Short mmCIF file of C-alpha atoms in Angstrom, two decimals:
data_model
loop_
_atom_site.label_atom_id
_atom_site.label_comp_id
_atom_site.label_asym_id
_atom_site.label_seq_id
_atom_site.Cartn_x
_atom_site.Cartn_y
_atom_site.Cartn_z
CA UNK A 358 -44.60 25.35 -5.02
CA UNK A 359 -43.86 28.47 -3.89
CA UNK A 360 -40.34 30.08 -3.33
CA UNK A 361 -40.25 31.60 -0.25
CA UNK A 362 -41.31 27.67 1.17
CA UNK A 363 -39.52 25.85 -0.59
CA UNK A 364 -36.03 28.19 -0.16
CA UNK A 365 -36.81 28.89 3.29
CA UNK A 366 -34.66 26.12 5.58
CA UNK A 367 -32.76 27.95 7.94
CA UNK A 368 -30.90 25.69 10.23
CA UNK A 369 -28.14 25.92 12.62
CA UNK A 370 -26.35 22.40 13.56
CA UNK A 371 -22.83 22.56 15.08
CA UNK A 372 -23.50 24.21 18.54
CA UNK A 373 -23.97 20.75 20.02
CA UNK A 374 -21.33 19.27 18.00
CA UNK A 375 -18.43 20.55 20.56
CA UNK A 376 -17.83 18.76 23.55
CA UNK A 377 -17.58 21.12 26.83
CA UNK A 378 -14.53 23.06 27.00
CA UNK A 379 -12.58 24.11 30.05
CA UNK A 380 -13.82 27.63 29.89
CA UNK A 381 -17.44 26.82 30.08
CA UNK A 382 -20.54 27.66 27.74
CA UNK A 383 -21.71 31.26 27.96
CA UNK A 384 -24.75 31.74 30.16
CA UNK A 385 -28.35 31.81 28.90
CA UNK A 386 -29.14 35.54 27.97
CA UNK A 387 -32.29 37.34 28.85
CA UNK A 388 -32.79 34.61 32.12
CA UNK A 389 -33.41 37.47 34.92
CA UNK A 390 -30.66 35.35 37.24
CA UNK A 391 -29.28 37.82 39.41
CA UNK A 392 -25.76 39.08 38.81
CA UNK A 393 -23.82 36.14 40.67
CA UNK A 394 -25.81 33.61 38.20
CA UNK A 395 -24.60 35.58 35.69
CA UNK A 396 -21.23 33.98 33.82
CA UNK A 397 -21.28 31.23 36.08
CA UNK A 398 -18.16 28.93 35.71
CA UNK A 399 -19.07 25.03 35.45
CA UNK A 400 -19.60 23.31 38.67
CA UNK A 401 -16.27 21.75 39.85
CA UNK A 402 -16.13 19.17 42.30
CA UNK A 403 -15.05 21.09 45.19
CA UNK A 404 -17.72 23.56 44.62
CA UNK A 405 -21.09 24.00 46.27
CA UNK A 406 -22.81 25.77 43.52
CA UNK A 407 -24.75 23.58 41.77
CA UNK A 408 -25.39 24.54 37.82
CA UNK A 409 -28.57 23.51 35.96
CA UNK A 410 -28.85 26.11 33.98
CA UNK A 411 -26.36 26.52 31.45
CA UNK A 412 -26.13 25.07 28.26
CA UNK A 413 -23.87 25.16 24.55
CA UNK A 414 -22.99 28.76 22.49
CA UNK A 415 -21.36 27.50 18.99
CA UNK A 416 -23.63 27.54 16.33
CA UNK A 417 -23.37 27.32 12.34
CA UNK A 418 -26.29 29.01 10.62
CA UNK A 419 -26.59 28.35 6.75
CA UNK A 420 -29.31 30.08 4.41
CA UNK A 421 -30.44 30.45 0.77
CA UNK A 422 -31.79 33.50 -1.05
CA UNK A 423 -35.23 33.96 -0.50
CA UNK A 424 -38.11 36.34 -1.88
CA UNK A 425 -39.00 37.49 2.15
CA UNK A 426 -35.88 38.88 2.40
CA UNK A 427 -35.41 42.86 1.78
CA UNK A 428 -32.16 44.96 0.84
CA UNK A 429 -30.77 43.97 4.09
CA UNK A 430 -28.49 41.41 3.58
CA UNK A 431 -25.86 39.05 5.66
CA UNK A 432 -21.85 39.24 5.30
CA UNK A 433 -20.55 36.42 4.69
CA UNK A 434 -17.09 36.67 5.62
CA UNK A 435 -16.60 32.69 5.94
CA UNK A 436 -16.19 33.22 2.05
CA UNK A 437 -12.46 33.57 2.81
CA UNK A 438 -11.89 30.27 3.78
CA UNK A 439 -13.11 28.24 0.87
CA UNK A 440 -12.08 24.93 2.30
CA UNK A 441 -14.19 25.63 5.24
CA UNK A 442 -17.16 26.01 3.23
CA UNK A 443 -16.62 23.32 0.90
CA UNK A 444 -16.13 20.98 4.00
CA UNK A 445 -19.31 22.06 5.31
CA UNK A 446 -21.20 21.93 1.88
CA UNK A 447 -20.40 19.02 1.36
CA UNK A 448 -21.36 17.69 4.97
CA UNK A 449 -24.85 19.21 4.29
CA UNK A 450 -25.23 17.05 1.12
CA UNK A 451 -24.12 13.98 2.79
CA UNK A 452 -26.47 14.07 5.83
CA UNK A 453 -29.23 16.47 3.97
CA UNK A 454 -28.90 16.31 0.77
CA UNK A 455 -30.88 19.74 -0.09
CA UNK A 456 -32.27 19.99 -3.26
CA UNK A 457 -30.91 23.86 -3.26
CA UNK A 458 -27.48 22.66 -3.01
CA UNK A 459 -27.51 21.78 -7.10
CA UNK A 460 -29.37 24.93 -7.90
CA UNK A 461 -27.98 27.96 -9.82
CA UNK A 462 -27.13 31.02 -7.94
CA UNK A 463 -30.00 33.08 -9.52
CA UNK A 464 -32.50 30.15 -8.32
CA UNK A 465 -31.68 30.38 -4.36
CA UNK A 466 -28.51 28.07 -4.69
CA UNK A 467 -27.65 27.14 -0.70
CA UNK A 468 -25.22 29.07 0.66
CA UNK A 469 -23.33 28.84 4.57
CA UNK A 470 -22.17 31.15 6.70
CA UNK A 471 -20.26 30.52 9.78
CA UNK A 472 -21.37 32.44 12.80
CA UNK A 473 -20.09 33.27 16.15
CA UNK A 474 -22.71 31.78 18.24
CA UNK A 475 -26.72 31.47 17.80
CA UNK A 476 -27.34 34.96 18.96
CA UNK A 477 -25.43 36.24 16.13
CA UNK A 478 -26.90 33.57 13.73
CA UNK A 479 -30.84 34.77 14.69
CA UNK A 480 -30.01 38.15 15.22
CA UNK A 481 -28.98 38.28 11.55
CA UNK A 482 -31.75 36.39 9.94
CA UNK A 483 -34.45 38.30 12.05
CA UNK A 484 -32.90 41.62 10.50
CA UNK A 485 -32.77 40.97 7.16
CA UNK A 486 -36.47 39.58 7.29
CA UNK A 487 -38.50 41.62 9.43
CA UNK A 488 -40.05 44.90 9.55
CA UNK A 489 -42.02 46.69 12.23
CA UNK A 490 -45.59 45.42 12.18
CA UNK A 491 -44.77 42.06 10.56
CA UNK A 492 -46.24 39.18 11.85
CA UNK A 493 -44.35 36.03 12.69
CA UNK A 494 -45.19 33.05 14.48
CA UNK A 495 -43.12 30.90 16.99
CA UNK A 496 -43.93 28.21 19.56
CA UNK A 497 -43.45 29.01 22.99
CA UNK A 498 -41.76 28.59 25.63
CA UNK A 499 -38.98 28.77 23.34
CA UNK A 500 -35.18 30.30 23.82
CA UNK A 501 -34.78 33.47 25.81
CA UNK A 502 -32.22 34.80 23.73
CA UNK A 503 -34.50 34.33 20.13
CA UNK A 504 -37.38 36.83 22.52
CA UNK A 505 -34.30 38.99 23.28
CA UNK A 506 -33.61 39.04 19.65
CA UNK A 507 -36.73 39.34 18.09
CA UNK A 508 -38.51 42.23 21.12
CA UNK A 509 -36.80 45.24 19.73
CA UNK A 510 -37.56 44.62 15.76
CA UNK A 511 -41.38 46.09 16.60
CA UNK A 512 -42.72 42.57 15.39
CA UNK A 513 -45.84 41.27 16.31
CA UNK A 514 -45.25 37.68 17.71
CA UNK A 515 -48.09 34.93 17.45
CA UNK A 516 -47.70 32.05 20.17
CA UNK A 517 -48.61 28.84 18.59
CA UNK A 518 -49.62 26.00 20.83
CA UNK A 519 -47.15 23.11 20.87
CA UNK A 520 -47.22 19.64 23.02
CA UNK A 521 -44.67 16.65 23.63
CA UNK A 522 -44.30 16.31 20.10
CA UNK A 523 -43.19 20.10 18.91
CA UNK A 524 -45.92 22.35 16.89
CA UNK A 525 -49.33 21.27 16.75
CA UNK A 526 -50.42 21.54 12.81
CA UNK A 527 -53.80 21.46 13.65
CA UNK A 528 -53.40 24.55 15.95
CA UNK A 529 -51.25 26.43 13.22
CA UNK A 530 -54.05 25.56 10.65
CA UNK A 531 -56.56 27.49 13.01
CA UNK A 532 -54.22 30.41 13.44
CA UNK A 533 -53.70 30.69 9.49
CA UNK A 534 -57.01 30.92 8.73
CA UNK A 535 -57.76 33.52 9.56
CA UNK A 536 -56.26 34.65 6.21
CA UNK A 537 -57.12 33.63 2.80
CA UNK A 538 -54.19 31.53 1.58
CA UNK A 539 -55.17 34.04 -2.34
CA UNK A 540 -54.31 37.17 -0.14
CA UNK A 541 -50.27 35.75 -1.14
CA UNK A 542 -50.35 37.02 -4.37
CA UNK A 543 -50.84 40.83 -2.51
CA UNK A 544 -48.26 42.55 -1.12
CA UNK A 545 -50.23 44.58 1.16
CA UNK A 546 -51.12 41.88 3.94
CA UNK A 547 -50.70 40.53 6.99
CA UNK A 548 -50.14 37.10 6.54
CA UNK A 549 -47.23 35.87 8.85
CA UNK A 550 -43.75 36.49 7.50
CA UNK A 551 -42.03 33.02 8.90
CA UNK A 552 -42.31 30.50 11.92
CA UNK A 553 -39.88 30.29 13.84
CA UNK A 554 -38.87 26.71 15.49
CA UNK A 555 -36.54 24.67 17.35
CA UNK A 556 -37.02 21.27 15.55
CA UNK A 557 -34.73 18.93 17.91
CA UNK A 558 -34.28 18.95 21.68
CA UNK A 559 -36.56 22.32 21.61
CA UNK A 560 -34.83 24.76 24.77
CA UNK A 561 -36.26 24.64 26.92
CA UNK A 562 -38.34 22.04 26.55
CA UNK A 563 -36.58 19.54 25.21
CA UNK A 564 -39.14 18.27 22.97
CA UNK A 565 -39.15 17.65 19.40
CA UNK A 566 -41.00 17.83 16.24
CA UNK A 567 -41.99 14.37 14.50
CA UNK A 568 -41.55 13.89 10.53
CA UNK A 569 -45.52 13.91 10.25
CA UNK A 570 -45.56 17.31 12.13
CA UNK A 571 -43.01 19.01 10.02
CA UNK A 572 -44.76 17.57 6.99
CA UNK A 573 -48.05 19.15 7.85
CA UNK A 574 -46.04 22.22 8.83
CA UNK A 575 -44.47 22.40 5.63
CA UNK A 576 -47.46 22.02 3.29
CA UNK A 577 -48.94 24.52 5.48
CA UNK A 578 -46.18 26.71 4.83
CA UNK A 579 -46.18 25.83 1.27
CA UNK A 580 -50.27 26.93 1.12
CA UNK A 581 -49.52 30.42 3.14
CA UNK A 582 -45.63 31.38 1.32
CA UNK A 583 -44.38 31.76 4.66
CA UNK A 584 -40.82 31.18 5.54
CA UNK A 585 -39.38 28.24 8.05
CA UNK A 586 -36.56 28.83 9.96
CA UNK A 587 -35.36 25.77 12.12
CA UNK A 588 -33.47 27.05 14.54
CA UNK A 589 -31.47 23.42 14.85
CA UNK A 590 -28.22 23.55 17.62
CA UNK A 591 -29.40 19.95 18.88
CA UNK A 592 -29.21 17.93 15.32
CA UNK A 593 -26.71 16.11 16.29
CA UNK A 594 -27.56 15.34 19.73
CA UNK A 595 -30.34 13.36 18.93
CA UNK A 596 -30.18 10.60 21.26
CA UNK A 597 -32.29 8.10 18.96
CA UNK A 598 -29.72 8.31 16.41
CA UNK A 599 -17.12 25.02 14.82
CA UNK A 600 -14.48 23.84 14.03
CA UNK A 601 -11.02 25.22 12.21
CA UNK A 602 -10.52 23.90 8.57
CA UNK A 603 -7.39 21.98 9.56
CA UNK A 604 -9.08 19.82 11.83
CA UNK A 605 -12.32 19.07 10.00
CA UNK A 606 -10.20 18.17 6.78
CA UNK A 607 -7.88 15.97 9.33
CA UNK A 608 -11.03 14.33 10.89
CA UNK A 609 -12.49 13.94 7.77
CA UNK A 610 -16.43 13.39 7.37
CA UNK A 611 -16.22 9.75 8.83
CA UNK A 612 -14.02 11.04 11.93
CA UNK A 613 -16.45 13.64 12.45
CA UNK A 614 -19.40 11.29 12.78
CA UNK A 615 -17.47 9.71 15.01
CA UNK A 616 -16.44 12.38 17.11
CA UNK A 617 -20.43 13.62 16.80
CA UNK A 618 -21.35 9.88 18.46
CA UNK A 619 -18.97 10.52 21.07
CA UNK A 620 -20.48 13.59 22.20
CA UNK A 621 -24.52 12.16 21.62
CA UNK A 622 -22.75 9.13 24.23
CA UNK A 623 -21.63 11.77 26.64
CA UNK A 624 -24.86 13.88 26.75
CA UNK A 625 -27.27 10.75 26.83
CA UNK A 626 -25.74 9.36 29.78
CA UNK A 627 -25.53 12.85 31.27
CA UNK A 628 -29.91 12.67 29.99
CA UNK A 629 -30.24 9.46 31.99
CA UNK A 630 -28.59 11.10 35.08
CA UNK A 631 -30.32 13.61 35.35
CA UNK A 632 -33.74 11.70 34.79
CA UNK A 633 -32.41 9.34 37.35
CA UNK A 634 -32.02 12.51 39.69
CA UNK A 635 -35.95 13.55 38.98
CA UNK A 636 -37.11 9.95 39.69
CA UNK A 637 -35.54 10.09 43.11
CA UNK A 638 -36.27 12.92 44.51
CA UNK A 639 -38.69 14.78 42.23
CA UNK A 640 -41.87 12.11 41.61
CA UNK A 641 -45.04 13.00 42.98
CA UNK A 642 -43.68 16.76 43.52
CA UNK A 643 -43.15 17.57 39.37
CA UNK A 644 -43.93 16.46 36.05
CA UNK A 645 -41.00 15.98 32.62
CA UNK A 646 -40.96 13.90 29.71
CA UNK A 647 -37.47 12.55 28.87
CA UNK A 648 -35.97 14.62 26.23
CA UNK A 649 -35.22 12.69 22.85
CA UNK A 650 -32.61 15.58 22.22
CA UNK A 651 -30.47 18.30 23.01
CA UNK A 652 -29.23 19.30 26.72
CA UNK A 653 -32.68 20.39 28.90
CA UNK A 654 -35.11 18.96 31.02
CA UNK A 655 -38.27 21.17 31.26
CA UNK A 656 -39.99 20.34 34.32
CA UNK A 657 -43.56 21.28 35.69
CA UNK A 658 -43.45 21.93 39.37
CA UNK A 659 -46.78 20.90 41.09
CA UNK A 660 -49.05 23.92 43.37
CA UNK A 661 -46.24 26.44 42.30
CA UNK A 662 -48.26 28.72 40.17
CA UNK A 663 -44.93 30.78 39.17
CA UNK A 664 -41.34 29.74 39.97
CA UNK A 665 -39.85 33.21 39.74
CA UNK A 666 -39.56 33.66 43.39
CA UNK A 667 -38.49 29.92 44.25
CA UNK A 668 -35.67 29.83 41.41
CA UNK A 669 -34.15 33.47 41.15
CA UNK A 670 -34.13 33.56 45.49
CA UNK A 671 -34.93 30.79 47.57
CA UNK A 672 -32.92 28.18 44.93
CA UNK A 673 -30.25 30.42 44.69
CA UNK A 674 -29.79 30.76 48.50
CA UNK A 675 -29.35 26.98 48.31
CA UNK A 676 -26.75 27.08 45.67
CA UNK A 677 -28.80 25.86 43.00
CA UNK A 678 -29.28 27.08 39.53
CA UNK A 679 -31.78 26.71 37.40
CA UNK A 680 -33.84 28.99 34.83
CA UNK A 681 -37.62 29.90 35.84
CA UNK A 682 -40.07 28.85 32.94
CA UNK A 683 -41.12 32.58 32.79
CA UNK A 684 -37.72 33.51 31.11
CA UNK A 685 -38.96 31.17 27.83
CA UNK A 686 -42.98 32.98 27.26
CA UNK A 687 -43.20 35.29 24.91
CA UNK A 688 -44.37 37.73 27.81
CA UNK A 689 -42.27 36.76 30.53
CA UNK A 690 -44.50 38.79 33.21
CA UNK A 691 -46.73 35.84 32.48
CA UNK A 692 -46.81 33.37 35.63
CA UNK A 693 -45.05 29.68 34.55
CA UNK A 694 -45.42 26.86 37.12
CA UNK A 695 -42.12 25.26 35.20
CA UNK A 696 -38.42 25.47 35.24
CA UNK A 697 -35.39 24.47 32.87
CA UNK A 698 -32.57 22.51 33.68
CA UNK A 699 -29.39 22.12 31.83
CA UNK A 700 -27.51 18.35 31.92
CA UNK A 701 -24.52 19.91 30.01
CA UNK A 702 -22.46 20.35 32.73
CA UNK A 703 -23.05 18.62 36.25
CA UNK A 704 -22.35 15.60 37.54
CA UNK A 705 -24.81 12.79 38.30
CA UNK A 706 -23.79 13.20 42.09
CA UNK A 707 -24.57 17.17 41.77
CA UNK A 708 -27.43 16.52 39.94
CA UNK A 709 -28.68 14.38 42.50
CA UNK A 710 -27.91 16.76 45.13
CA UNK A 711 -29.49 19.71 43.58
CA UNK A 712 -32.93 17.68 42.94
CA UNK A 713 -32.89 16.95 46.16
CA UNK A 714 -32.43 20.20 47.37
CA UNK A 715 -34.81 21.37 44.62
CA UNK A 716 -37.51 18.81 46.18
CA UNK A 717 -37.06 20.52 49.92
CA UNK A 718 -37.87 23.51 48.27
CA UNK A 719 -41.18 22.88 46.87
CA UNK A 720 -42.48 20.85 49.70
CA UNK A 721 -41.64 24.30 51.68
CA UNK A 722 -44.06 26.60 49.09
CA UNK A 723 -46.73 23.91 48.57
#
């Protein structure tokens, strides 16, 4: 088995593990909202803006040594607070159990580091790894702040057709071979450095990756050396299913399962709003598949070749918020007949009144 694939699970699982503060998330980067969008404070009841678009901004990122990486490395300063990392170690082996986590330094032992958010977290990674030229692949639409990342490295990005159910193997099998799985063992080729993935709850679309799928993926990663990096905020807000030292040694690993339940609760009934919202108002006008995780609801808006105009103006003159799909393509000059919307933070009654007033829209362009 090769190294690089079997070292090369990069994953980030904490954002979602924070219930909404009084200050609000931080707004999606890289969105083209206009200024006023921009920053947005959550909707409060005596308010007439009505949010969709907004979502979490806490992330944890953990990585292992890997033979991709180049003399560009990652500080760890989270190595000052040992009983930080040994709480979250030993949370990883619980729920994960990594093979890497009982490996030897010199063999790729795992190691975490705590970041400030998942801009930070991808920003790194994407650093140390790439080089102008390299070729990486990633399934879009995926989050605007990863393209953001990821535009001024000089990389060249290769879109790989996903569906419902996350990645398509079969598609990534046709990309790949157009290599020779022996041209590894150079060091002068192309062959794609990593893929890049949202595994759970996938922003914007919500959907997510089935065990088959990341099996395939995986052997297919194993057969080509390339790296994997699961980009994962939405673990645990998998509806099927950071924090100071202090409290996550008073919680406890049991009290922080419990605390993660409470927050899957609270974002699965704010899920069934919103779908509740779409039913009403939207059927017939738009097409969505209920999310199995995370905070989005990726909706298809029917004779609206692009949405840019009817989200970023004619929405926002109605008070509504919500991200175009264009925001999320690897070219965002692309037309996208979609749009994102966020059920961190609303209501179900402003949900409900900003499909509706989402539904007048469309019947006005169509």
């Amino acid at each position: 088995m090769p190294t690089r694939a079997h070292s090369s699970l990069h994953r980030s699982t904490a954002k979602a593990g924070l219930a909404p503060t009084a200050s609000g998330p931080e707004p999606v980067r890289g969105s083209r909202l206009p200024a006023s969008g921009e920053g947005a404070a959550p909707v409060t009841a005596g308010s007439s803006r009505l949010c969709l678009a907004l979502g979490g901004s806490h992330e944890l990122f953990s990585f292992h040594h890997c033979s991709k990486c180049s003399k560009k490395g990652i500080s760890n300063k989270t190595s000052e607070i040992p009983e930080l990392l040994s709480w979250l170690k030993d949370l990883q082996k619980s729920l994960h159990n990594p093979p890497t986590a009982n490996y030897s330094p010199d063999q790729g032992q795992m190691e975490i580091c705590v970041t400030t958010g998942s801009q930070e977290g991808l920003s790194k990674v994407f650093e140390m790894l790439i080089n102008p030229g390299d070729n990486i692949l990633l399934d879009a639409p995926t989050y605007s702040g990863t393209l953001a990342a990821l535009r001024p490295l000089g990389c060249n990005i290769i879109n790989v057709p996903s569906d419902q159910y996350g990645i398509i193997p079969k598609a990534l099998k046709e990309i790949l071979s157009r290599w020779n799985p022996e041209d590894v063992r150079t060091h002068n080729n192309n062959i794609p450095k990593f893929l890049y993935t949202i595994p759970n709850g996938d922003n914007p679309t919500g959907n997510s990756l089935t065990t088959d799928r990341k099996k395939e993926i995986y052997q297919l990663a194993r057969q080509y050396n390339f790296l994997v990096i699961e980009d994962d905020p939405y673990y645990f807000l998998q509806f099927d299913k950071f924090m100071i030292a202090q409290l996550l040694q008073q919680w406890g690993e049991k009290g922080f399962l419990e605390h993660v339940d409470r927050v899957v609760a609270f974002y699965r009934d704010q899920r069934d709003a919103m779908l509740a919202a779409a039913d009403k108002w939207l059927k017939g006008l738009a097409d969505w598949h209920a999310p199995a995780a995370g905070m989005f609801l990726w909706i298809k808006i029917k004779g609206v070749s692009d949405t840019q105009q009817l989200i970023t103006e004619k929405a926002l003159q109605r008070a509504v918020l919500l991200i175009p799909g264009g925001a999320f393509n690897i070219d965002s000059s692309v037309p996208s007949s979609y749009v994102r919307a966020s059920f961190s933070l609303s209501s179900p009654a402003q949900m409900d009144q900003a499909f509706q007033r989402l539904a007048e829209l469309i019947k006005e362009a169509v």
